[in-house]
XYZ file of C-alpha atoms in Angstrom:
580
model
C 113.923 65.110 108.614
C 111.613 62.206 109.511
C 111.229 59.392 106.993
C 107.447 58.871 107.089
C 107.756 55.550 105.313
C 110.110 54.072 107.905
C 108.460 55.559 111.013
C 105.920 52.895 112.017
C 103.422 55.248 113.691
C 103.572 57.949 111.001
C 103.369 55.300 108.290
C 100.015 54.063 109.657
C 98.787 57.622 110.188
C 99.615 58.714 106.636
C 98.259 55.575 105.012
C 94.992 56.069 106.878
C 94.942 59.675 105.713
C 95.316 58.513 102.109
C 92.020 56.636 102.557
C 90.498 59.761 104.105
C 91.554 61.714 101.003
C 89.993 59.083 98.718
C 86.728 59.136 100.675
C 86.521 62.938 100.431
C 87.251 62.845 96.694
C 84.528 60.190 96.241
C 82.034 62.470 98.031
C 82.914 65.412 95.790
C 83.393 63.422 92.573
C 81.129 60.328 92.766
C 82.477 59.037 89.450
C 86.080 58.956 90.782
C 88.023 55.702 90.535
C 91.205 54.944 92.464
C 94.446 53.172 91.663
C 96.878 53.110 94.651
C 97.541 55.359 97.650
C 100.908 54.438 99.175
C 102.961 56.043 101.920
C 106.172 57.681 100.686
C 109.187 59.141 102.461
C 107.540 62.542 102.828
C 103.847 61.687 103.269
C 101.378 59.939 101.001
C 99.660 60.231 97.654
C 96.666 58.730 95.881
C 96.353 58.198 92.116
C 92.829 59.027 90.937
C 90.877 58.792 87.679
C 88.399 61.685 87.574
C 87.348 61.256 83.957
C 87.094 64.674 82.334
C 87.442 66.613 85.604
C 90.860 68.178 86.183
C 92.057 69.077 89.658
C 93.933 72.346 90.200
C 95.875 73.505 93.246
C 92.919 75.651 94.346
C 90.701 72.530 94.447
C 92.783 71.063 97.262
C 91.186 73.418 99.833
C 87.759 72.090 98.852
C 88.929 68.497 99.319
C 90.537 69.370 102.671
C 87.235 70.876 103.850
C 85.435 67.636 103.028
C 88.173 65.615 104.770
C 87.708 67.697 107.945
C 83.969 67.112 107.759
C 84.550 63.337 107.625
C 86.991 63.539 110.553
C 84.433 65.445 112.614
C 81.852 62.737 111.886
C 84.265 60.354 113.635
C 83.552 56.998 112.010
C 85.529 53.955 113.122
C 87.834 52.286 110.591
C 86.898 48.603 110.328
C 88.873 45.761 108.729
C 86.994 43.105 106.703
C 88.291 39.867 105.215
C 86.545 38.708 102.065
C 87.108 36.121 99.355
C 88.561 36.947 95.978
C 85.141 36.380 94.392
C 83.536 38.773 96.878
C 86.232 41.355 96.161
C 85.639 41.085 92.408
C 81.929 41.636 92.968
C 82.433 44.513 95.410
C 84.711 46.444 93.023
C 83.151 45.325 89.727
C 82.691 48.942 88.579
C 86.307 49.989 89.236
C 88.757 48.669 86.599
C 91.754 49.761 88.671
C 90.738 47.708 91.706
C 89.857 44.775 89.445
C 93.378 44.956 88.031
C 94.863 44.876 91.524
C 92.712 41.909 92.509
C 93.554 40.108 89.269
C 97.276 40.364 89.994
C 97.018 38.984 93.507
C 98.551 35.545 94.096
C 96.244 32.599 93.741
C 97.143 31.747 97.329
C 95.438 34.976 98.475
C 92.081 33.341 99.144
C 91.366 35.973 101.790
C 91.554 39.640 100.805
C 91.441 42.440 103.340
C 89.658 45.755 102.920
C 88.914 48.662 105.245
C 85.669 50.596 105.670
C 85.047 53.992 107.204
C 81.417 55.045 106.969
C 80.309 54.995 103.338
C 83.773 54.290 101.921
C 85.516 50.923 101.492
C 88.928 50.330 99.935
C 91.212 47.366 99.329
C 94.137 47.440 101.761
C 96.475 45.203 103.727
C 96.549 47.785 106.536
C 97.041 48.444 109.330
C 95.070 51.652 109.971
C 94.299 53.891 112.908
C 91.190 53.069 114.957
C 89.075 56.026 113.843
C 89.099 58.914 111.375
C 89.094 61.185 114.453
C 92.844 60.510 114.711
C 93.422 62.167 111.321
C 92.797 65.782 112.298
C 96.205 67.219 111.470
C 96.869 66.968 107.738
C 97.660 69.086 104.703
C 97.244 68.407 100.989
C 100.380 69.623 99.276
C 100.034 69.434 95.514
C 98.425 67.704 92.555
C 100.230 66.365 89.496
C 99.801 63.898 86.659
C 100.967 60.283 86.829
C 100.602 57.544 84.236
C 98.766 54.448 85.396
C 101.427 51.951 86.514
C 104.066 54.503 85.510
C 103.681 53.535 81.845
C 103.504 56.429 79.342
C 101.314 54.251 77.105
C 98.627 54.161 79.799
C 96.070 56.747 80.862
C 97.220 59.808 82.789
C 95.787 59.796 86.320
C 95.796 62.640 88.835
C 98.071 62.258 91.830
C 97.238 64.181 95.004
C 100.013 64.444 97.627
C 99.515 65.046 101.336
C 101.040 64.786 104.781
C 99.602 63.870 108.194
C 101.020 64.316 111.708
C 99.799 64.083 115.290
C 99.654 67.860 115.845
C 99.126 71.064 113.907
C 102.535 72.227 115.124
C 104.211 69.288 113.391
C 102.289 70.025 110.206
C 103.385 73.680 110.337
C 106.997 72.705 110.972
C 106.854 70.465 107.926
C 105.359 73.252 105.794
C 108.175 75.549 106.976
C 110.640 72.866 105.924
C 109.019 72.674 102.483
C 109.279 76.454 102.148
C 112.976 76.337 102.994
C 113.504 73.442 100.579
C 111.730 75.467 97.884
C 114.185 78.345 98.385
C 117.045 75.869 98.002
C 115.653 74.221 94.849
C 118.760 73.577 92.744
C 116.880 74.293 89.518
C 115.946 77.775 90.769
C 119.401 78.525 92.202
C 121.069 77.027 89.126
C 119.375 79.715 87.012
C 119.960 82.549 89.475
C 123.650 81.738 89.958
C 124.286 80.905 86.267
C 125.448 77.374 87.045
C 123.579 75.264 84.496
C 120.700 75.351 82.037
C 118.375 72.979 80.236
C 117.176 73.235 76.654
C 114.200 71.848 74.766
C 116.759 70.754 72.152
C 118.142 68.219 74.625
C 115.673 67.179 77.332
C 117.581 65.610 80.197
C 120.956 66.739 78.857
C 122.281 69.552 81.097
C 124.379 72.462 79.841
C 126.992 73.675 82.324
C 127.522 77.442 82.226
C 130.865 79.141 83.082
C 130.113 79.382 86.819
C 128.928 75.786 86.863
C 132.048 74.637 85.041
C 134.251 76.272 87.678
C 132.335 74.415 90.397
C 132.491 71.170 88.432
C 136.212 71.493 87.689
C 137.016 72.214 91.350
C 135.093 69.082 92.376
C 136.782 66.930 89.742
C 140.254 68.272 90.576
C 139.608 67.488 94.247
C 138.495 63.984 93.202
C 141.714 63.384 91.248
C 143.918 64.772 94.044
C 142.345 62.604 96.728
C 142.366 59.469 94.560
C 146.012 59.999 93.699
C 146.777 60.039 97.450
C 144.894 56.725 97.730
C 146.972 55.009 95.054
C 144.465 55.008 92.188
C 145.407 54.903 88.509
C 143.162 56.653 85.992
C 141.724 55.601 82.657
C 139.334 56.894 79.998
C 137.212 54.400 78.084
C 135.224 55.007 74.860
C 131.721 56.389 75.088
C 130.420 53.982 72.420
C 131.187 50.270 72.120
C 129.828 47.368 70.093
C 126.773 45.250 70.795
C 128.999 42.200 71.346
C 130.578 43.804 74.418
C 127.193 44.613 75.933
C 126.052 41.039 75.255
C 129.128 39.757 77.058
C 128.525 42.066 80.038
C 124.823 41.157 80.216
C 123.588 44.697 79.635
C 122.125 43.893 76.218
C 119.781 41.295 77.700
C 118.889 43.216 80.866
C 119.237 46.930 80.085
C 118.835 47.436 76.338
C 115.634 49.521 76.640
C 117.624 52.152 78.549
C 120.488 52.288 76.037
C 120.987 54.512 72.994
C 122.083 52.491 69.954
C 123.248 53.166 66.409
C 124.720 51.366 63.380
C 128.346 51.825 62.281
C 129.688 49.901 59.274
C 126.791 47.443 59.508
C 127.579 46.708 63.181
C 125.332 47.694 66.044
C 126.865 49.899 68.719
C 125.563 51.340 71.996
C 126.510 54.443 73.959
C 127.636 53.187 77.346
C 125.105 53.312 80.196
C 127.807 52.134 82.609
C 131.607 52.253 82.677
C 132.232 48.737 83.992
C 132.650 46.775 80.718
C 135.280 49.224 79.476
C 137.102 48.810 82.777
C 137.088 45.033 82.299
C 138.752 45.414 78.889
C 141.450 47.641 80.400
C 142.194 44.991 83.046
C 142.419 42.254 80.373
C 144.835 44.384 78.357
C 147.747 43.132 80.463
C 148.922 40.275 82.668
C 148.540 40.678 86.414
C 150.360 39.091 89.302
C 149.107 38.600 92.852
C 151.815 41.140 93.770
C 150.006 43.827 91.691
C 146.853 43.589 93.768
C 144.904 45.456 94.934
C 144.711 47.357 91.663
C 142.647 50.550 92.008
C 141.459 52.002 88.698
C 139.363 55.191 88.573
C 137.391 56.797 85.759
C 135.249 59.907 85.585
C 133.168 58.312 82.843
C 130.257 59.944 81.053
C 127.298 57.599 80.577
C 123.917 57.909 78.852
C 120.670 56.271 79.941
C 117.216 56.679 78.486
C 115.002 58.003 81.275
C 111.277 58.606 80.865
C 110.571 62.277 80.172
C 108.273 62.487 83.191
C 111.089 61.341 85.497
C 113.561 64.076 84.467
C 114.321 66.481 87.313
C 117.025 69.129 86.979
C 120.407 67.584 87.770
C 118.849 64.904 89.963
C 117.516 62.787 87.084
C 119.161 63.313 83.697
C 119.887 61.299 80.576
C 123.639 61.826 80.633
C 125.879 62.093 83.665
C 129.425 61.438 84.810
C 129.966 58.663 87.329
C 133.017 58.861 89.579
C 133.596 55.183 89.037
C 136.426 53.056 90.278
C 136.989 49.339 89.996
C 139.220 47.647 92.517
C 140.665 44.245 91.672
C 142.024 42.226 94.595
C 142.646 38.856 96.179
C 140.003 37.312 98.424
C 142.165 37.846 101.524
C 142.273 41.603 100.770
C 138.511 42.253 100.830
C 138.194 43.419 104.424
C 141.295 45.615 104.511
C 140.458 47.207 101.175
C 136.849 47.954 102.153
C 138.032 49.446 105.477
C 140.401 51.703 103.569
C 137.626 52.655 101.184
C 135.143 53.466 103.981
C 137.730 55.723 105.619
C 138.348 57.412 102.262
C 134.633 58.003 101.671
C 134.278 59.312 105.237
C 137.071 61.831 104.627
C 135.452 63.081 101.425
C 131.952 63.517 102.869
C 133.264 65.278 105.984
C 134.766 68.007 103.795
C 131.242 68.908 102.664
C 129.698 68.615 106.130
C 127.599 65.630 105.050
C 126.868 62.966 107.651
C 125.833 59.497 106.524
C 124.624 56.043 107.462
C 125.723 52.774 105.855
C 123.330 50.064 104.697
C 124.432 46.519 103.882
C 122.233 44.919 101.221
C 122.410 41.135 101.291
C 121.698 38.228 98.921
C 118.357 38.393 97.049
C 116.002 35.552 97.860
C 115.751 34.185 94.322
C 117.747 35.922 91.587
C 121.468 35.737 92.354
C 124.608 34.137 90.976
C 127.302 32.265 92.876
C 127.019 29.864 95.798
C 125.386 30.737 99.101
C 128.738 29.982 100.758
C 130.476 32.683 98.680
C 127.643 35.132 99.387
C 127.829 34.481 103.124
C 131.580 35.033 103.057
C 131.252 38.255 101.030
C 128.512 39.665 103.266
C 130.500 38.817 106.400
C 133.574 40.536 104.938
C 131.626 43.739 104.185
C 130.040 43.779 107.641
C 133.375 43.099 109.334
C 134.960 45.922 107.321
C 132.299 48.360 108.570
C 132.964 47.392 112.182
C 136.739 47.526 111.657
C 136.318 51.055 110.277
C 134.338 51.972 113.399
C 131.062 52.324 111.498
C 127.681 50.767 112.158
C 125.755 49.319 109.241
C 122.053 48.632 108.940
C 121.169 45.325 107.287
C 118.877 45.597 104.266
C 117.996 41.918 103.710
C 117.555 40.622 100.172
C 118.296 43.934 98.431
C 121.757 43.146 97.084
C 122.432 43.145 93.351
C 122.152 39.759 91.648
C 125.949 39.743 91.283
C 126.887 40.504 94.894
C 126.212 42.288 98.196
C 126.794 46.023 98.589
C 127.259 48.853 101.052
C 125.195 51.976 100.303
C 125.981 55.353 101.851
C 122.911 57.447 102.721
C 123.907 61.094 103.134
C 122.051 63.630 105.283
C 122.139 67.251 104.140
C 121.716 70.494 106.104
C 117.910 70.161 105.966
C 117.944 66.587 107.195
C 117.079 65.129 103.806
C 118.614 61.767 102.918
C 120.371 61.052 99.597
C 121.843 57.759 98.452
C 125.191 58.580 96.829
C 128.182 56.379 97.559
C 128.167 52.627 97.106
C 130.618 49.743 97.396
C 129.462 46.710 95.413
C 131.156 43.349 95.475
C 130.830 41.762 92.019
C 130.962 38.013 91.433
C 129.589 38.316 87.891
C 131.800 40.430 85.602
C 135.159 38.836 86.549
C 133.600 35.502 85.544
C 131.941 36.812 82.355
C 135.144 38.520 81.178
C 137.409 35.681 82.353
C 139.551 38.027 84.450
C 142.578 36.356 86.047
C 145.798 37.017 87.895
C 148.820 34.770 88.410
C 149.031 33.556 92.007
C 152.208 32.827 93.996
C 152.169 29.168 92.890
C 151.912 30.141 89.198
C 148.252 29.188 88.867
C 145.586 31.482 87.427
C 143.078 32.836 89.915
C 139.922 34.903 89.556
C 140.230 38.361 91.167
C 137.584 39.729 93.502
C 136.182 42.990 92.169
C 134.627 46.027 93.833
C 132.610 48.667 92.001
C 132.491 51.929 93.930
C 131.394 55.520 93.579
C 131.670 58.342 96.124
C 129.874 61.284 94.537
C 127.744 58.842 92.543
C 126.989 61.184 89.669
C 128.900 64.469 89.399
C 125.763 66.195 88.131
C 123.500 64.882 90.888
C 126.109 65.573 93.566
C 126.350 69.177 92.362
C 122.552 69.418 92.636
C 122.741 68.075 96.189
C 125.503 70.541 97.105
C 123.543 73.484 95.675
C 120.628 72.620 97.971
C 122.830 71.618 100.927
C 124.594 75.005 100.884
C 121.534 76.908 99.564
C 123.855 78.160 96.804
C 126.223 79.781 99.337
C 129.254 77.581 98.658
C 132.300 77.558 100.923
C 135.241 79.570 99.632
C 137.096 76.658 98.023
C 134.059 75.637 95.931
C 132.551 79.034 95.064
C 132.706 79.977 91.362
C 133.618 83.538 92.420
C 135.370 83.620 95.767
C 135.867 87.343 96.301
C 134.360 90.575 94.993
C 136.146 93.882 95.532
C 133.878 96.933 95.713
C 135.533 100.377 95.457
C 133.430 103.078 97.186
C 134.136 105.688 94.494
C 135.125 104.787 90.963
C 137.652 107.590 90.502
C 139.407 107.585 93.895
C 139.469 103.906 94.800
C 139.444 101.834 91.570
C 143.229 101.701 91.192
C 143.700 100.320 94.707
C 140.891 97.817 94.110
C 142.698 96.648 90.953
C 145.928 96.346 92.946
C 144.216 94.037 95.463
C 142.651 92.067 92.609
C 146.043 91.512 90.956
C 147.542 90.319 94.253
C 144.766 87.750 94.742
C 144.669 86.640 91.096
C 148.407 85.938 91.225
C 147.706 83.403 93.969
C 144.870 81.720 92.061
C 141.967 83.345 93.909
C 138.795 83.739 91.824
C 138.227 87.466 92.298
C 136.653 90.349 90.375
C 136.384 94.090 90.920
C 132.875 95.547 90.720
C 133.832 99.014 89.539
C 130.497 99.862 87.939
C 129.219 103.381 88.323
C 126.425 102.259 90.659
C 125.665 103.131 94.270
C 127.756 101.264 96.848
C 124.666 99.766 98.541
C 123.411 98.379 95.232
C 126.727 96.663 94.467
C 127.000 95.219 97.984
C 123.450 93.859 97.786
C 124.171 92.325 94.396
C 127.207 90.525 95.812
C 124.911 89.127 98.505
C 122.366 88.076 95.865
C 125.085 86.168 94.013
C 126.162 84.582 97.317
C 129.843 85.494 96.875
C 131.648 84.298 100.040
C 133.700 87.452 100.611
C 133.145 91.122 99.833
C 136.022 93.558 100.150
C 135.051 97.235 100.332
C 137.802 99.823 99.762
C 137.486 103.548 100.429
C 139.729 106.399 101.567
C 140.803 104.682 104.813
C 141.746 101.447 103.073
C 143.746 103.269 100.377
C 145.635 105.348 102.960
C 146.396 102.413 105.288
C 146.920 99.617 102.722
C 144.053 97.626 104.245
C 140.803 95.990 103.187
C 137.405 95.934 104.910
C 136.041 92.409 104.687
C 132.424 91.296 104.977
C 131.332 87.662 104.707
C 128.220 86.514 102.890
C 125.221 86.488 105.215
C 126.997 88.514 107.930
C 126.291 92.120 108.907
C 129.561 92.849 110.683
C 132.852 93.521 108.909
C 136.538 93.440 109.834
C 139.511 95.425 108.510
C 142.664 93.493 107.594
C 146.083 94.356 106.210
C 146.817 93.166 102.677
C 149.144 90.336 103.695
C 146.816 89.233 106.487
C 143.909 89.233 104.004
C 145.824 87.109 101.501
C 146.955 84.618 104.150
C 143.411 84.332 105.509
C 141.871 83.631 102.084
C 144.533 81.125 101.017
C 144.292 79.266 104.325
C 140.506 79.018 103.999
C 140.824 77.635 100.477
C 143.636 75.243 101.365
C 141.857 73.799 104.413
C 138.474 73.721 102.624
C 136.992 75.426 105.660
C 133.227 75.693 106.075
C 132.815 79.240 107.418
């Protein structure tokens, strides 16, 4: 999937089309006022104040018609440079533009705007030469959006769109959206009984039995792989005192996102992050240079207050479980430990068929702690580790956390969509704040280097990604129900079906017999609807020959196997985590 925001040509095309949208809206609704119309990863949008008029999906066709009329007229798009005073006069009737102008730096003595026919808008540009280049577009949806994203402000109307060079590209994108819609994890989560939401807990997901199987399989895999990598595991409290969060810096910088309460006249907060608890565990004992690196993992549940309008299925929730680990090490171990970690993350993602790219975020320009020398050394170590692991990394200048540089892993799913999941963050802040030390070879106390890292990121969000990546058709090892056995006739074949079920259950296979008194075709179709990886149909021939006729989800052909061959095939597929 193309990232419109990062593709230079498509970025200009879509930003120009945002202005085309605004011009058409102004023609149809002369009283309209406009906030901002940025380019986003998958197109553009414009936030509009239409007063008492409310746009509906059916109104988009009317706006598109007006946009096409403007394109046909073919006006050139012209850049103007004006003074701040001229800009204030030009947009004196639009409070949103006045706000934008008012927040510009005093150094911005020259302000740029773009005109196309009867429409002029503030903009840094660049734009295409003429509206004639904007023939191939589609308005996608309309939704509400608070001005400046603040729920205390007025609700504006946000119109989304996309623009390409050809109608074929537009149609391909619409086909992609249709496929993405079918894979929507909220829709599939309901259909496959994986999770639910309730008005009694907005943003707090409920995992249903099928979802819990999926979750437990993922978590068990996480523990198994981390055990191989030499991790120890901890569990820290979900609620800790205000003093701890003051020490960690969260109270000063993150309090508005934390849930707090009073206990015995002391203020406590539910943890939004696992790190401070991990620091206390490290301080619980003495550590020698010989103990390092110390790898400590925690599947820790955290709570963060998210705006209600931002909540989105499992992708944006108010409580989630981070697959956190904190690695404490000596400075000379940074590169080797990060190489090991990159190889570990690579192994995990490959199991799910997820490719990825790595981005190195470097020292922020202004807000950072530690010396530039330490930052340069840390950034060089992370970059060297990527190369040593045989991986390229894209530099993202100035986007590191204030406490250290980081490597972010951007995953690509089966539809080409990109998700930021894994991260390796080098922290120069918390070891100092918590006075973490180890005893070096000469007996002196030294400050350990610390890495924060996640692989899944959030268990909940990763499950949402997997639902959409697999379109709900999970590989055998992950599927809540791995096998369904369908006897052709209830009376003649049920006993043999139960015999097969018992054989598979004894080996830990998640299998059920569908012995309902329904037509065979109905039961087979239902197994397909529930996306069960394997269907086993048994009739007279199977009973007589001690065999099973196997059909895979999404396949029309079937194969007949002996019982032992069937069992070996299923267990091998589960053991190897094969993607069939």
